[in-house]
Coordinates of C-alpha atoms and ligand atoms in Angstrom, one line a residue:
M1 CA 120.4 176.3 229.9
R2 CA 123.8 176.1 228.1
V3 CA 126.0 179.1 227.9
S4 CA 127.0 178.0 224.4
R5 CA 123.3 178.4 223.3
Q6 CA 122.7 181.8 225.7
M7 CA 123.9 184.4 223.2
L8 CA 126.3 185.6 226.0
V9 CA 128.4 188.7 224.9
T10 CA 130.3 190.2 227.5
L11 CA 132.8 193.2 227.3
R12 CA 136.2 193.4 228.7
D13 CA 136.3 197.2 228.5
V14 CA 134.1 199.7 230.5
P15 CA 131.8 201.4 227.7
A16 CA 132.4 204.8 227.4
E17 CA 128.7 205.6 227.5
A18 CA 128.1 204.3 231.0
E19 CA 129.1 206.7 234.2
I20 CA 128.1 204.4 237.2
A21 CA 129.0 200.9 238.0
S22 CA 125.5 199.3 237.6
H23 CA 125.1 200.7 234.1
Q24 CA 128.7 199.7 233.1
L25 CA 128.1 195.9 234.5
L26 CA 124.8 195.5 233.0
L27 CA 126.4 196.5 229.5
R28 CA 129.5 194.5 230.0
A29 CA 127.9 191.5 231.3
G30 CA 125.6 191.5 228.5
Y31 CA 122.2 192.2 230.0
I32 CA 121.4 195.5 228.2
R33 CA 122.0 197.1 224.9
R34 CA 121.5 200.7 224.0
V35 CA 119.2 201.6 221.2
G36 CA 118.8 205.1 221.6
S37 CA 119.1 208.0 224.0
G38 CA 117.3 206.6 227.1
I39 CA 116.1 203.3 224.9
Y40 CA 117.4 200.0 226.0
A41 CA 116.8 196.5 224.9
Y42 CA 116.6 194.0 227.7
L43 CA 118.7 190.9 226.6
P44 CA 117.4 187.5 227.5
M45 CA 119.0 187.2 231.1
M46 CA 117.8 190.6 231.7
W47 CA 114.4 189.7 230.7
K48 CA 114.7 186.8 233.2
V49 CA 115.7 189.6 236.1
I50 CA 112.7 191.7 235.3
Q51 CA 110.3 188.5 235.3
R52 CA 111.5 187.4 238.6
I53 CA 110.8 191.0 239.8
T54 CA 107.5 191.3 238.0
C55 CA 106.5 188.0 239.7
I56 CA 107.4 189.0 243.1
V57 CA 105.4 192.3 242.8
R58 CA 102.5 190.5 241.2
E59 CA 102.5 188.1 244.3
E60 CA 102.4 191.0 246.9
M61 CA 99.8 193.1 244.8
N62 CA 97.6 190.2 244.6
R63 CA 98.2 189.4 248.4
A64 CA 97.1 193.1 249.3
G65 CA 93.9 192.6 247.4
A66 CA 94.9 194.9 244.3
L67 CA 93.5 193.6 240.6
E68 CA 95.7 193.3 238.0
T69 CA 94.6 195.0 234.7
L70 CA 96.4 196.6 231.3
L71 CA 95.6 200.0 230.2
P72 CA 96.3 201.5 226.9
Q73 CA 99.5 203.3 226.4
L74 CA 98.1 205.5 223.7
H75 CA 96.1 208.5 225.4
P76 CA 93.6 210.7 223.8
S77 CA 94.6 214.3 224.5
E78 CA 91.1 215.1 225.4
L79 CA 91.4 213.4 228.9
W80 CA 94.4 215.2 229.9
Q81 CA 92.9 218.3 228.7
R82 CA 90.1 217.5 231.4
S83 CA 92.8 217.0 234.1
G84 CA 94.3 220.2 233.0
R85 CA 97.7 218.5 232.4
W86 CA 97.9 218.5 228.7
Q87 CA 99.7 221.8 228.4
G88 CA 102.4 221.1 231.2
Y89 CA 103.0 217.6 230.0
T90 CA 103.6 218.3 226.2
A91 CA 104.8 222.2 226.0
G92 CA 108.1 223.4 226.9
E93 CA 109.9 220.9 229.2
G94 CA 106.9 218.7 229.3
I95 CA 107.8 214.9 229.2
M96 CA 104.7 213.4 227.3
F97 CA 105.6 212.2 223.8
H98 CA 102.8 213.3 221.9
L99 CA 101.7 212.7 218.2
E100 CA 99.1 213.0 215.8
D101 CA 96.9 210.2 214.3
R102 CA 95.8 210.2 210.8
Q103 CA 92.6 212.2 211.3
G104 CA 94.6 214.9 213.2
R105 CA 93.4 213.9 216.8
E106 CA 96.3 214.3 219.3
L107 CA 97.5 211.5 221.1
G108 CA 100.0 211.1 224.4
L109 CA 102.2 208.1 225.1
G110 CA 101.3 207.3 228.5
P111 CA 104.0 208.5 231.3
T112 CA 101.3 207.7 233.9
H113 CA 97.8 206.7 234.0
E114 CA 95.8 208.7 236.4
E115 CA 93.7 210.4 233.8
V116 CA 92.8 207.1 232.1
I117 CA 92.0 205.3 235.2
T118 CA 90.1 207.9 236.8
S119 CA 88.0 208.5 234.0
L120 CA 86.9 204.5 233.9
A121 CA 86.5 204.5 237.5
G122 CA 83.8 207.2 237.3
D123 CA 82.3 204.9 234.5
L124 CA 82.3 201.6 236.5
L125 CA 82.2 202.4 239.7
R126 CA 78.8 203.9 240.6
S127 CA 78.2 203.2 244.2
Y128 CA 80.1 203.1 247.8
R129 CA 79.2 199.3 247.9
Q130 CA 81.7 198.8 245.0
L131 CA 84.6 200.4 247.2
P132 CA 87.5 200.4 247.6
V133 CA 89.1 199.2 244.6
N134 CA 92.9 199.2 243.9
L135 CA 93.8 198.2 240.4
Y136 CA 97.5 197.8 239.2
Q137 CA 99.2 197.1 235.9
I138 CA 102.9 196.3 235.1
Q139 CA 103.6 198.1 231.7
T140 CA 106.0 200.1 229.8
K141 CA 105.9 203.7 230.6
F142 CA 107.3 206.4 228.1
R143 CA 108.6 209.9 229.4
D144 CA 110.7 212.3 227.3
E145 CA 113.0 212.7 230.2
I146 CA 115.4 216.0 229.8
R147 CA 118.1 214.1 230.8
P148 CA 118.1 210.4 230.3
R149 CA 121.0 209.0 232.0
F150 CA 122.6 205.9 233.8
G151 CA 121.0 203.4 231.7
L152 CA 117.8 201.9 233.1
M153 CA 118.0 204.5 235.8
R154 CA 116.4 207.2 234.0
G155 CA 115.1 205.9 230.7
R156 CA 112.7 207.3 228.1
E157 CA 111.0 204.0 227.9
F158 CA 110.9 201.8 231.0
I159 CA 108.7 199.5 232.9
M160 CA 106.5 200.4 235.8
K161 CA 104.0 198.9 238.1
D162 CA 101.3 201.4 238.6
A163 CA 98.5 201.1 240.9
Y164 CA 95.5 203.5 241.6
S165 CA 92.8 203.0 244.4
F166 CA 89.5 204.5 244.7
H167 CA 87.8 205.0 248.0
A168 CA 84.5 206.4 249.6
T169 CA 86.2 208.0 252.6
E170 CA 89.7 209.4 253.4
E171 CA 90.0 206.8 256.1
S172 CA 89.6 204.1 253.5
L173 CA 92.3 205.4 251.5
Q174 CA 94.5 205.7 254.6
D175 CA 93.9 201.9 255.1
S176 CA 95.1 201.1 251.3
Y177 CA 98.0 203.3 251.7
A178 CA 99.0 201.6 254.7
A179 CA 98.6 198.3 253.1
M180 CA 100.7 199.5 250.1
D181 CA 103.3 200.5 252.3
E182 CA 103.5 197.2 253.9
A183 CA 103.5 195.4 250.4
Y184 CA 106.4 197.5 249.0
R185 CA 108.2 196.7 252.4
R186 CA 107.8 193.1 251.5
I187 CA 108.5 193.6 247.6
F188 CA 111.8 195.3 248.6
A189 CA 112.7 192.8 251.0
R190 CA 112.0 190.0 249.1
C191 CA 113.9 191.3 245.9
G192 CA 117.3 191.6 248.3
L193 CA 117.1 195.4 248.3
D194 CA 118.1 197.6 251.3
A195 CA 115.1 200.2 250.6
V196 CA 114.4 203.0 253.0
P197 CA 111.0 204.5 253.2
V198 CA 111.2 208.6 253.4
D199 CA 108.8 211.3 253.3
A200 CA 108.4 212.6 250.1
D201 CA 107.0 215.9 248.4
S202 CA 103.6 215.9 247.5
G203 CA 103.2 218.5 245.6
A204 CA 101.1 221.7 246.4
I205 CA 98.1 219.6 247.4
G206 CA 98.4 220.3 251.0
G207 CA 98.1 217.6 253.4
A208 CA 98.5 214.4 251.1
A209 CA 100.8 211.9 252.4
S210 CA 103.3 210.5 250.2
Q211 CA 106.3 208.1 250.9
E212 CA 109.4 207.1 248.4
F213 CA 111.3 204.0 248.8
M214 CA 115.1 204.6 248.3
V215 CA 117.6 202.1 247.7
T216 CA 120.5 203.5 249.2
A217 CA 123.7 203.9 247.0
D218 CA 126.3 206.8 246.4
A219 CA 125.5 206.9 242.8
G220 CA 121.7 207.8 243.9
E221 CA 120.2 210.7 242.1
D222 CA 118.4 211.6 245.3
L223 CA 119.7 213.3 248.5
I224 CA 118.0 211.7 251.7
L225 CA 118.4 213.1 255.1
T226 CA 117.8 210.6 257.9
S227 CA 118.0 211.3 261.8
D228 CA 120.6 209.7 264.0
D229 CA 117.9 208.5 266.2
G230 CA 116.6 206.7 263.5
L231 CA 112.8 208.2 263.6
Y232 CA 112.9 210.5 260.6
A233 CA 113.8 210.0 257.2
A234 CA 113.0 212.4 254.1
N235 CA 113.8 213.3 250.7
Q236 CA 115.8 216.7 250.8
E237 CA 113.2 218.0 248.4
K238 CA 110.8 217.7 251.7
A239 CA 112.9 217.5 254.6
I240 CA 112.5 220.0 257.5
S241 CA 114.9 220.8 260.3
C242 CA 115.8 223.1 262.9
P243 CA 118.4 225.7 261.3
D244 CA 121.4 226.7 263.3
D245 CA 121.1 230.1 265.0
A246 CA 122.3 233.2 263.3
A247 CA 125.4 234.6 264.6
P248 CA 125.2 237.4 267.2
L249 CA 125.4 241.0 265.5
D250 CA 126.5 243.8 267.8
V251 CA 124.1 247.1 267.6
G252 CA 125.1 249.2 264.9
E253 CA 124.0 252.3 262.9
P254 CA 122.3 251.7 259.9
A255 CA 124.6 252.8 256.7
T256 CA 125.0 252.3 253.2
V257 CA 128.5 250.8 252.4
E258 CA 130.3 250.7 248.9
T259 CA 130.9 247.0 248.0
P260 CA 132.7 247.1 244.6
G261 CA 133.1 243.1 243.4
Q262 CA 131.4 241.8 246.3
G263 CA 128.6 240.5 244.5
S264 CA 128.6 237.0 246.5
I265 CA 128.0 236.3 250.2
E266 CA 131.5 235.0 250.4
S267 CA 133.1 238.0 249.0
L268 CA 131.0 240.3 251.2
C269 CA 131.7 238.2 254.4
K270 CA 135.4 238.5 253.6
A271 CA 135.7 242.1 252.8
Q272 CA 133.1 243.6 255.2
G273 CA 133.8 241.2 258.2
W274 CA 130.0 240.2 258.2
H275 CA 128.8 236.6 259.2
P276 CA 126.8 234.9 256.4
S277 CA 123.6 234.3 258.9
R278 CA 123.5 237.8 259.2
I279 CA 123.1 238.6 255.7
I280 CA 119.8 238.7 253.6
K281 CA 120.5 237.4 250.2
V282 CA 117.6 237.8 247.4
L283 CA 117.5 235.6 244.5
L284 CA 116.2 237.0 241.3
L285 CA 114.1 234.3 239.3
L286 CA 111.7 233.7 237.0
A287 CA 108.9 231.4 237.3
R288 CA 107.0 229.9 234.0
M289 CA 103.5 229.4 234.9
E290 CA 101.0 227.1 233.8
D291 CA 99.1 229.6 232.2
G292 CA 102.0 230.8 230.0
S293 CA 103.0 233.9 232.3
E294 CA 106.5 234.7 233.3
Q295 CA 106.8 235.9 236.7
P296 CA 109.8 237.4 238.1
L297 CA 110.5 236.6 241.8
L298 CA 112.4 238.0 244.8
V299 CA 113.3 235.1 247.2
S300 CA 114.9 236.4 250.4
L301 CA 117.2 233.6 252.1
R302 CA 119.4 233.8 255.1
G303 CA 122.8 234.3 253.6
D304 CA 124.1 230.8 255.2
Q305 CA 121.1 229.0 253.5
E306 CA 120.3 227.7 250.2
L307 CA 116.9 227.5 248.3
N308 CA 114.7 224.5 248.0
E309 CA 113.3 224.7 244.7
V310 CA 110.5 222.1 245.5
K311 CA 109.2 224.1 248.2
L312 CA 109.6 227.3 246.4
S313 CA 107.3 225.8 243.6
N314 CA 104.9 224.5 246.2
V315 CA 104.5 227.8 247.8
L316 CA 104.3 229.7 244.6
T317 CA 101.8 227.2 243.3
R318 CA 99.7 227.8 246.3
L319 CA 99.8 231.5 246.3
L320 CA 99.1 232.0 242.5
E321 CA 96.5 228.9 242.4
Q322 CA 98.1 227.4 239.3
G323 CA 101.2 225.0 238.5
V324 CA 104.7 226.1 237.8
L325 CA 106.6 224.6 234.9
G326 CA 110.0 225.8 235.7
C327 CA 112.0 228.2 237.5
H328 CA 115.3 229.7 236.7
P329 CA 117.9 232.5 237.9
I330 CA 117.4 235.6 235.9
T331 CA 120.5 236.5 233.8
V332 CA 121.7 240.0 232.5
E333 CA 121.2 238.9 229.0
E334 CA 117.3 238.1 229.6
T335 CA 116.7 241.5 231.2
G336 CA 118.3 242.9 227.9
R337 CA 116.0 240.9 226.0
Q338 CA 112.9 242.4 228.1
G339 CA 114.4 245.6 227.1
L340 CA 114.9 246.4 230.7
D341 CA 117.7 248.1 232.3
P342 CA 120.4 245.7 233.9
L343 CA 119.2 244.9 237.4
P344 CA 121.8 245.4 240.4
L345 CA 122.4 241.8 240.3
G346 CA 124.5 241.0 243.4
A347 CA 123.1 243.8 245.5
I348 CA 119.4 243.4 245.5
G349 CA 117.7 244.0 248.4
P350 CA 114.1 242.5 249.5
D351 CA 112.5 246.1 248.6
L352 CA 113.7 246.2 245.1
D353 CA 111.3 248.3 243.4
D354 CA 108.4 247.0 240.8
A355 CA 109.5 249.9 238.8
W356 CA 112.4 247.9 237.5
L357 CA 110.1 245.6 235.7
E358 CA 108.1 248.6 234.1
G359 CA 107.9 248.1 230.2
A360 CA 109.1 244.4 230.2
R361 CA 108.3 242.6 227.0
S362 CA 106.9 239.4 228.0
W363 CA 107.2 239.2 232.0
T364 CA 104.6 240.2 234.6
T365 CA 105.5 243.7 235.8
T366 CA 105.5 243.1 239.6
F367 CA 107.6 240.9 241.8
V368 CA 106.3 238.1 243.7
R369 CA 108.3 238.5 247.0
L370 CA 108.8 235.2 249.2
A371 CA 111.2 234.9 252.2
D372 CA 112.3 232.0 254.1
I373 CA 111.6 231.9 257.9
T374 CA 115.2 232.1 258.8
A375 CA 115.2 235.4 256.8
T376 CA 112.1 236.8 258.2
E377 CA 113.1 235.9 261.9
L378 CA 116.3 238.1 262.0
D379 CA 115.8 241.3 263.8
R380 CA 118.9 242.8 262.4
F381 CA 120.9 242.2 259.1
H382 CA 122.8 243.6 256.1
C383 CA 121.3 243.5 252.7
G384 CA 121.9 244.5 249.0
G385 CA 121.5 248.4 248.6
N386 CA 119.3 248.0 245.2
S387 CA 122.1 249.8 243.4
P388 CA 125.4 248.2 241.8
D389 CA 128.0 248.0 244.4
Q390 CA 126.1 248.9 247.4
H391 CA 125.1 247.4 250.4
R392 CA 123.0 248.4 253.8
C393 CA 124.2 247.5 257.1
H394 CA 122.4 247.1 260.4
C395 CA 118.9 247.2 258.6
N396 CA 115.7 245.7 259.8
W397 CA 112.5 244.8 258.4
E398 CA 110.4 247.9 259.4
S399 CA 113.0 250.2 257.6
L400 CA 112.4 247.8 254.1
G401 CA 108.8 248.4 254.7
G402 CA 107.7 245.8 257.0
R403 CA 108.3 242.1 257.9
P404 CA 107.2 239.9 255.2
E405 CA 105.3 236.7 256.0
G406 CA 107.7 233.7 256.4
H407 CA 107.6 230.3 254.3
D408 CA 110.0 227.3 254.7
L409 CA 111.8 227.6 251.5
R410 CA 115.3 226.4 252.5
K411 CA 117.1 223.0 252.1
A412 CA 117.6 221.0 255.2
R413 CA 121.1 219.8 255.5
A414 CA 123.1 217.4 257.3
G415 CA 124.3 218.1 260.9
E416 CA 121.1 220.2 261.6
A417 CA 119.0 219.8 264.6
C418 CA 115.6 217.5 263.9
V419 CA 112.4 219.1 264.4
H420 CA 111.2 215.9 266.2
N421 CA 113.9 215.8 268.7
R422 CA 116.4 218.6 268.9
E423 CA 118.9 216.5 270.3
A424 CA 119.0 214.3 267.3
R425 CA 121.1 215.4 264.1
L426 CA 120.3 214.6 260.4
Q427 CA 122.7 212.6 258.3
E428 CA 122.7 212.3 254.5
R429 CA 122.7 209.8 252.2
R430 CA 122.3 209.3 248.5
G431 CA 119.1 207.0 247.2
I432 CA 117.6 205.5 244.1
E433 CA 113.8 206.2 244.1
V434 CA 112.6 202.7 243.2
G435 CA 109.1 203.6 244.6
H436 CA 106.6 205.9 245.6
I437 CA 103.2 206.0 247.4
F438 CA 100.9 208.5 247.5
Q439 CA 97.5 209.7 248.7
L440 CA 96.4 211.7 246.2
G441 CA 93.0 212.9 247.7
R442 CA 90.2 214.4 245.1
K443 CA 92.5 216.2 242.7
Y444 CA 91.9 213.9 239.7
S445 CA 88.5 212.4 240.6
E446 CA 87.2 216.4 240.8
A447 CA 89.1 217.3 237.8
L448 CA 87.8 214.5 235.6
D449 CA 84.3 214.5 237.5
S450 CA 84.5 211.1 238.3
R451 CA 81.8 210.4 241.1
F452 CA 80.2 207.7 242.9
T453 CA 76.9 207.6 245.1
N454 CA 77.6 207.5 248.8
E455 CA 75.6 205.8 251.5
N456 CA 73.3 208.8 251.6
G457 CA 72.5 208.6 248.1
R458 CA 74.4 211.7 247.3
D459 CA 77.2 212.2 244.6
E460 CA 80.8 212.6 245.6
A461 CA 84.2 212.4 244.0
F462 CA 86.4 209.5 244.8
W463 CA 89.3 209.4 247.5
M464 CA 92.1 208.3 245.5
G465 CA 95.9 206.9 245.9
C466 CA 98.5 206.0 243.6
Y467 CA 101.5 203.6 244.0
G468 CA 104.4 203.2 241.9
I469 CA 107.4 200.8 241.4
G470 CA 110.3 201.5 238.9
I471 CA 110.7 197.6 237.7
S472 CA 113.5 198.4 235.3
R473 CA 115.1 200.7 237.5
L474 CA 114.9 198.5 240.8
A475 CA 116.5 196.0 238.4
Q476 CA 119.5 198.1 238.3
A477 CA 119.2 199.4 241.5
A478 CA 120.0 196.1 242.7
V479 CA 123.3 195.9 241.0
E480 CA 124.2 199.1 242.2
Q481 CA 123.7 197.9 245.6
H482 CA 125.1 194.4 245.0
H483 CA 128.4 194.4 242.9
D484 CA 132.1 194.0 243.5
E485 CA 135.2 194.9 241.3
A486 CA 134.7 191.6 239.5
G487 CA 131.2 191.8 238.6
I488 CA 127.4 191.6 239.5
C489 CA 126.2 189.7 242.9
W490 CA 122.6 189.4 242.1
P491 CA 120.5 188.6 245.1
I492 CA 119.0 185.2 244.7
A493 CA 115.4 186.3 244.5
I494 CA 115.8 188.0 241.3
A495 CA 119.1 186.4 239.8
P496 CA 118.5 185.1 236.1
F497 CA 119.7 181.7 237.2
E498 CA 120.3 180.4 240.5
A499 CA 123.5 178.3 239.9
I500 CA 125.9 178.1 237.2
V501 CA 128.2 174.8 236.4
V502 CA 131.4 175.7 234.9
V503 CA 133.6 173.1 233.3
A504 CA 137.2 174.3 233.4
N505 CA 138.3 172.5 230.3
I506 CA 135.4 170.9 228.4
Q507 CA 138.1 168.9 226.0
D508 CA 138.6 166.8 229.1
E509 CA 136.4 164.0 228.8
T510 CA 136.1 163.5 232.6
Q511 CA 135.4 167.0 233.4
R512 CA 133.0 167.2 230.8
A513 CA 130.9 163.9 231.7
L514 CA 131.0 165.3 235.5
G515 CA 129.9 168.8 234.6
E516 CA 126.8 167.3 232.3
A517 CA 125.9 164.9 235.2
T518 CA 126.1 167.8 237.8
Y519 CA 123.9 169.9 235.6
S520 CA 121.3 167.4 235.1
T521 CA 121.1 166.4 238.7
L522 CA 120.4 170.2 239.6
L523 CA 118.0 170.5 236.9
Q524 CA 116.1 167.4 238.0
A525 CA 115.9 169.1 241.4
G526 CA 114.3 172.2 239.9
V527 CA 117.2 174.5 240.0
D528 CA 117.3 177.1 237.6
V529 CA 120.9 176.1 236.6
L530 CA 123.4 177.3 233.5
L531 CA 126.1 175.2 232.2
D532 CA 129.2 177.0 231.0
D533 CA 129.9 174.6 228.3
R534 CA 131.9 176.8 225.8
K535 CA 135.4 175.8 224.5
E536 CA 136.8 178.7 226.2
R537 CA 139.8 179.0 228.3
A538 CA 139.3 178.3 231.9
G539 CA 140.1 182.0 233.2
V540 CA 137.5 183.4 230.6
K541 CA 134.8 181.3 231.9
F542 CA 135.6 182.3 235.5
K543 CA 135.6 185.8 234.8
D544 CA 132.6 185.8 232.9
A545 CA 130.7 183.9 235.4
D546 CA 131.9 186.5 238.1
L547 CA 130.8 189.2 235.7
I548 CA 127.4 187.9 235.0
G549 CA 126.9 187.4 239.0
I550 CA 124.7 184.0 239.4
P551 CA 124.8 183.6 243.1
W552 CA 126.4 180.0 243.1
R553 CA 129.1 178.2 241.2
I554 CA 130.1 174.6 240.9
V555 CA 133.4 174.5 239.2
I556 CA 134.6 171.1 237.7
G557 CA 138.2 171.2 237.2
R558 CA 141.3 169.0 237.9
D559 CA 140.0 167.3 240.6
A560 CA 137.1 165.9 238.6
A561 CA 139.2 162.8 238.5
E562 CA 138.6 162.1 242.2
G563 CA 135.0 163.3 241.8
N564 CA 135.7 166.3 243.6
V565 CA 134.5 170.0 242.9
E566 CA 134.4 173.4 244.0
L567 CA 131.4 175.1 245.4
I568 CA 131.4 178.9 245.4
E569 CA 129.1 181.4 246.9
R570 CA 129.3 184.5 244.5
S571 CA 128.6 187.3 247.1
S572 CA 131.0 186.1 249.8
R573 CA 133.5 184.5 247.5
E574 CA 133.5 181.6 250.1
M575 CA 135.0 178.4 248.5
R576 CA 134.5 174.8 249.4
K577 CA 136.2 171.6 247.9
L578 CA 133.7 168.8 248.2
P579 CA 133.0 165.6 246.6
H580 CA 130.4 166.2 243.9
A581 CA 127.3 164.6 245.4
E582 CA 127.8 166.7 248.8
A583 CA 128.5 169.9 246.7
T584 CA 124.9 169.6 244.9
S585 CA 123.2 168.5 248.2
S586 CA 124.7 171.4 249.9
L587 CA 123.8 173.8 247.1
L588 CA 120.3 172.3 247.4
R589 CA 119.8 173.1 251.0
S590 CA 121.0 176.8 250.7
L591 CA 118.7 177.1 247.7
R592 CA 115.8 175.1 249.5
P593 CA 116.1 175.5 253.1
Ligands
ATP1 P1 112.0 210.7 239.3 O1 111.7 211.8 240.3 O2 113.0 209.7 239.7 O3 111.9 211.3 237.8 P2 109.3 210.4 239.4 O4 109.0 210.8 240.9 O5 108.8 211.3 238.2 O6 110.6 209.8 239.3 P3 106.9 208.5 239.5 O7 106.0 209.1 238.8 O8 106.7 208.4 241.0 O9 108.5 208.9 239.2 O10 107.1 207.1 239.0 C1 107.1 205.8 240.0 C2 108.5 205.0 239.7 O11 108.9 204.9 238.4 C3 109.5 205.9 240.5 O12 109.4 205.6 241.8 C4 110.8 205.2 239.8 O13 111.2 204.1 240.5 C5 110.3 205.0 238.5 N1 110.5 205.9 237.1 C6 110.1 207.4 236.8 N2 110.9 207.8 236.1 C7 111.5 206.7 235.5 C8 112.6 206.8 234.5 N3 112.7 207.9 233.5 N4 113.3 205.8 234.2 C9 113.1 204.6 234.9 N5 112.3 204.6 236.2 C10 111.4 205.7 236.2
MG2 MG1 108.1 209.7 242.8

């Protein structure tokens, strides 16, 4: 391919819309263009990258015995009603685009395909003899993300590989899960990515295993915690740790203290000389539940700990036996809108009376009270006095009406000891989630009544797994992991071209002729090569070549008269001056060892 025919439009300036390096570079190098919020066009070179990734994914999925299929993107609402997800996915902050057809029937644009595939499986797979089956597709997904950002990282239309497996037994599911784990490791390694598998949140369905693959990069949206002995890695949403011990507290008389202007843990500690680990802080939150109810929560944490919202949401789902759509801190304005007296924010104790909620317009009028284990394990502590500007010191749980049940609700943090080995410490890194494998169990097959006949002739719901890879996100994650100040450094396996021949001065007949000859030699050897034949200044062409990030470059310049060229590796910037025949043979040896 010739650059003059390539529709190459590069930008010198960093586009204002792009915050992170990979997004800036993909725009500047002419790989993608924004069409709308979270909507991008993959320009021809980007499409080649996507095809390369797709090809690797397809090979590895096929090798693992999965079957490729293609499912519809228009989903009848009825299917999602049956799984119980229609409401949650379309109302409020739900992410499913949905529409009505000319007959007034509701449809959703597929954000994921559990419903469609599970109902098909129920139809097609009748006997244990047909199992296990693993079906995958590579397709555009639609999600009306609340905050689309970072280009392809969080789009509203993006390409995903999703796979779903069906099994007669849990052991068989575990086997497929392990095979997918293996396939994913191969896929990311082949794509030239350093992707770390981490324990991931699997929602409120207890027991089910789930693992995410994280491309480590500072711009990643996820926080991952890894142990320094290399044996543990988890998304912070899921991570567990041993908390630091609470500071010692001398015996003292229980008393009420005036604490004006001391509504934060920091100000309390400063004014009262208390240690944060000896204070119980109580968060006042409102959970929006799947059935439409609005549930006020009192969540008690040790003052030096932070709430993990994912853990909270899972505990709530289990306790209330329904999904949580969202959760946020209650504000003074909101209590006003409920027609309630202002709550003593900043001085709330775990025993705040339900009477505060009496007469609320739309909220449930009793608190759900939850406490983190680090809080329930404290024998003595200080806490809010349930009236403005008052706290209670040297309390114990008995004086507050009894020690509540403790749940793990806190964030594990870097520096804390690991559960598997108290000598090891957690470290934090940021990551981009490029893949997710998940043992779903029988949640969807039961909801959609998708069943097969087992060995004993009885009907049973399938055991299911699901396995996703964000293909378009992966392409950008590769840039985030492989770039320098001059541009992209594509890993060779997913680069749009393997090599580029740059003719410094195309007006110079010797250079032009050697450029053409080198280009055709490489083409004939099967190299996917680009020839920069533009009538641009050499500097412009070198800058563009750096920017677009083709792994190998042959520069034909002044030394062409002596038959010499430069061979440059983009990532290391290592340059060798060689006779042209040696340059091409050395390049071929590197590409096809
Ligand atoms: P996230 O937590 O980042 O929102 P998710 O957990 O909702 O993602 P999954 O349902 O597990 O995503 O989807 C499988 C894969 O699809 C993810 O691992 C990710 O790589 C990719 N993906 C998900 N949402 C997007 C998006 N909005 N844009 C691009 N890729 C995405
Ligand atoms: Mg995920």
